[in-house]
Coordinates of C-alpha atoms and ligand atoms in Angstrom, one line a residue:
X1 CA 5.4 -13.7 -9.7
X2 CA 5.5 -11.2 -7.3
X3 CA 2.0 -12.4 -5.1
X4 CA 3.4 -15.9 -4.8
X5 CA 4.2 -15.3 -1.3
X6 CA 1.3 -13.4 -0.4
X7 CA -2.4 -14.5 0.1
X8 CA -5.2 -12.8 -1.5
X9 CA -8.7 -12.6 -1.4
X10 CA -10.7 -11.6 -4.4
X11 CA -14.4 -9.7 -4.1
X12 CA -16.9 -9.2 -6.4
X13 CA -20.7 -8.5 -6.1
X14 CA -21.5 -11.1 -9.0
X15 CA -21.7 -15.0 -8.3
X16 CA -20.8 -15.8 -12.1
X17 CA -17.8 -13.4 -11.8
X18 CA -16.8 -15.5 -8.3
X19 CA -17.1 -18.4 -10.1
X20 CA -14.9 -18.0 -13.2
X21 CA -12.0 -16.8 -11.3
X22 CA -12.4 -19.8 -9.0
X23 CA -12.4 -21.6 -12.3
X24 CA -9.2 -19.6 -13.6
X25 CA -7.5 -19.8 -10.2
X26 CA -8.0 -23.8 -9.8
X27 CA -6.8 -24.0 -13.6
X28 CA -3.7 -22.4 -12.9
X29 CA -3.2 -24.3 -9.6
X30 CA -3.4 -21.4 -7.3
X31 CA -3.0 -22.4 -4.0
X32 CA -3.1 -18.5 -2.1
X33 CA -6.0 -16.9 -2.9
X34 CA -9.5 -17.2 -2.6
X35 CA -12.5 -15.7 -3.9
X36 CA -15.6 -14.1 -1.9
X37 CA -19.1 -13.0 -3.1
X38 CA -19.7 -9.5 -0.9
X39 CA -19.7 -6.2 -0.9
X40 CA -16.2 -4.4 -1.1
X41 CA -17.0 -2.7 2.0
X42 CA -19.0 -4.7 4.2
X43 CA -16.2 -6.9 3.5
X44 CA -13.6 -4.9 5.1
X45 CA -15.7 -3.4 8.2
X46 CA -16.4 -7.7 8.6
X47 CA -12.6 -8.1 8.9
X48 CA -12.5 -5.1 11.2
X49 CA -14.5 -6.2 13.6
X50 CA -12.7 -10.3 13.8
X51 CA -10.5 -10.6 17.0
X52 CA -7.3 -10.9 15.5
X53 CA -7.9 -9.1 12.1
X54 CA -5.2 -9.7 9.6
X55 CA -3.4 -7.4 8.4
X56 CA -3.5 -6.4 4.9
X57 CA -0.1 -4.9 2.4
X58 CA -1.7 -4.4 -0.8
X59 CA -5.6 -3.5 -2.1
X60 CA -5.9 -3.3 -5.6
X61 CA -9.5 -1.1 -6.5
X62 CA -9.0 -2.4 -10.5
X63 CA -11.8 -1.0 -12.7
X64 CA -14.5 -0.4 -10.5
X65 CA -17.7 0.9 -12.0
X66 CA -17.2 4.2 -12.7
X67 CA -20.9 5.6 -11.4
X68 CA -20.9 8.6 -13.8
X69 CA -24.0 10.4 -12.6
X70 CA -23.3 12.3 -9.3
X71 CA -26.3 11.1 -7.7
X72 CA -24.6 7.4 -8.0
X73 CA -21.5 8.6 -7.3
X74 CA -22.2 6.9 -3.2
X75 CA -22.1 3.5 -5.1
X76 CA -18.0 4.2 -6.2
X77 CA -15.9 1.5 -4.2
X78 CA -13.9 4.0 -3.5
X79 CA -14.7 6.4 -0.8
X80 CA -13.8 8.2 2.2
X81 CA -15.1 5.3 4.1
X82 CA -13.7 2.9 2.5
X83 CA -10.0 4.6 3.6
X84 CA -11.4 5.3 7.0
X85 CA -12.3 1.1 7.1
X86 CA -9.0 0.4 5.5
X87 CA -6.8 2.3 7.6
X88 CA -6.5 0.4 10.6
X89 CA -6.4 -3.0 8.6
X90 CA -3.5 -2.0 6.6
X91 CA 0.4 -2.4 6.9
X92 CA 2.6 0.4 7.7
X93 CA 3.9 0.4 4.5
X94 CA 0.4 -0.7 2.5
X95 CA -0.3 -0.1 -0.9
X96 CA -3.6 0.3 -2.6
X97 CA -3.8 0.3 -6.4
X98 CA -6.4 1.6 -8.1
X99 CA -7.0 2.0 -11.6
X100 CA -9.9 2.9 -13.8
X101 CA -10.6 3.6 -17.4
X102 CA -13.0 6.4 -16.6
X103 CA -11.0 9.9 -16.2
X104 CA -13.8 11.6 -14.1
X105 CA -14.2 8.6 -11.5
X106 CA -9.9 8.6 -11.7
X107 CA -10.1 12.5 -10.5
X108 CA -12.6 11.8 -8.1
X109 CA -10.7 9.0 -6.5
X110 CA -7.5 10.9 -6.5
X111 CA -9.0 13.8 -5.0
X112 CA -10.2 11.3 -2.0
X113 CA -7.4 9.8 -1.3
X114 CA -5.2 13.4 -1.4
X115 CA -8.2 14.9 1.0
X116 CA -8.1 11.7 3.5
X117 CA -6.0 12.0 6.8
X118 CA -4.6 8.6 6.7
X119 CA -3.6 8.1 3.1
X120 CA -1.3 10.3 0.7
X121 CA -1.1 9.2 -3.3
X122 CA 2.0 7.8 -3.8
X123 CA 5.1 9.2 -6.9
X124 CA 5.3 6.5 -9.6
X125 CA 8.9 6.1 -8.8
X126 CA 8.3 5.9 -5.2
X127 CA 5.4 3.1 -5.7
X128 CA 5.7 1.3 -9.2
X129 CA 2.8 -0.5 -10.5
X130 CA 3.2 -4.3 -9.1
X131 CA 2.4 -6.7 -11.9
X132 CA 0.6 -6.5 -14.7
X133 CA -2.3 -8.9 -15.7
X134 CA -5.0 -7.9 -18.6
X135 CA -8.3 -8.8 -17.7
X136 CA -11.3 -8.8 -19.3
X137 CA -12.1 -5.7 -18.7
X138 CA -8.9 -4.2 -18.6
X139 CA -8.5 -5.5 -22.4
X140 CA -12.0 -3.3 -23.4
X141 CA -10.1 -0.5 -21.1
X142 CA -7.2 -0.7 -23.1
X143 CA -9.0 0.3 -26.3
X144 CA -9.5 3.4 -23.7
X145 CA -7.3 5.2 -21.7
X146 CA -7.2 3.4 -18.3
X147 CA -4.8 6.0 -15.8
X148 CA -3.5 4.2 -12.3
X149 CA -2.6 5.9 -8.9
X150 CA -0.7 4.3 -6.0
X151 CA -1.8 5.1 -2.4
X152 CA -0.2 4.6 0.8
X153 CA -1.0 4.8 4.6
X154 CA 0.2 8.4 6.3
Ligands
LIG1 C1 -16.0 -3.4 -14.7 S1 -16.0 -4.8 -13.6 C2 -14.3 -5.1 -13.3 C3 -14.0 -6.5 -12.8 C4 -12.5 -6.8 -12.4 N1 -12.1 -5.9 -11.3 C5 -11.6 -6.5 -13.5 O1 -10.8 -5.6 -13.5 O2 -11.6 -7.3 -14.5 C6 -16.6 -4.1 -12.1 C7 -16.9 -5.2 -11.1 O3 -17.1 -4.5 -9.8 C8 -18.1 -5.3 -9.1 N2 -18.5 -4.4 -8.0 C9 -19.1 -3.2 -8.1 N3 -19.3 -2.6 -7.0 C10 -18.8 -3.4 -6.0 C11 -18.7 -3.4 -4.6 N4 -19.2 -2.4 -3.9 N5 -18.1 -4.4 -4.0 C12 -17.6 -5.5 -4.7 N6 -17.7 -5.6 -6.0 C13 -18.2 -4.6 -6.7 C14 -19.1 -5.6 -10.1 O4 -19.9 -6.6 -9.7 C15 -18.3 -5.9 -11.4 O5 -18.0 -7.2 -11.5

């Protein structure tokens, strides 16, 4: 598996969601990842601000709600600030996946990251998908069309 090296850290607003995938994770005996309850971006700008922040290679943005109406559209994870936060946290050669089932909030998203200074979307070829792991909501997605970008750090 091609995470087995790596640690990650999961995030989702919802408790319940926290707690099945510590469920999932501790039936699978998981050992390098662990789950947090927060806010995407609070999240990051707490990591930020740590005295020796680490340094993360891949963010995967998988299915975030999509926000349709433009006065929501602040609420989409992912923003200009969110790159800005990001940037100095990641690798030289970080990778952040996103992927939605919701072609409007998949231009949007696109069109930040193409706009943003620090990051540039990535080819396919250049930056394959990593793995592939059907969740929940990526199986309702599926009955969709769910479209994926790679980003990486200018
Ligand atoms: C459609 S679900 C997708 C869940 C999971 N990523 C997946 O692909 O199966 C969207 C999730 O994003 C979470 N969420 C929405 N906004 C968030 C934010 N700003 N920070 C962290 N989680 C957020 C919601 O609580 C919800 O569980």
């Amino acid at each position: 598996m091609p995470l087995e090296n790596e640690f990650c850290v999961g995030l989702d607003l919802l408790a319940d969601r926290i707690a099945r995938a510590e469920r999932k994770a501790h039936r699978a005996k998981l050992a390098n990842l662990a789950f947090v309850q927060a806010e995407a971006a609070l999240f990051l700008s707490a990591l930020a601000v740590l005295p020796r922040p680490p340094r993360l290679r891949r963010v995967f943005v998988l299915f975030s709600d999509p926000w349709p109406k433009r006065r929501h559209w602040k609420h989409r994870v992912l923003q200009s600030s969110l790159l800005d936060t990001l940037a100095p946290l990641a690798t030289a050669d970080a990778e952040l996946h996103f992927r939605t089932d919701h072609p409007d909030y998949f231009a949007y998203a696109q069109e930040v990251v193409s706009t943003h200074a620090l990051w540039r979307l990535a080819t396919p070829t250049e930056a394959p998908w990593p793995f592939e792991h059907v969740s929940v909501f990526e199986e309702r997605a599926l009955a969709g069309a769910p479209q994926s970008f790679t980003a990486r750090r200018v």
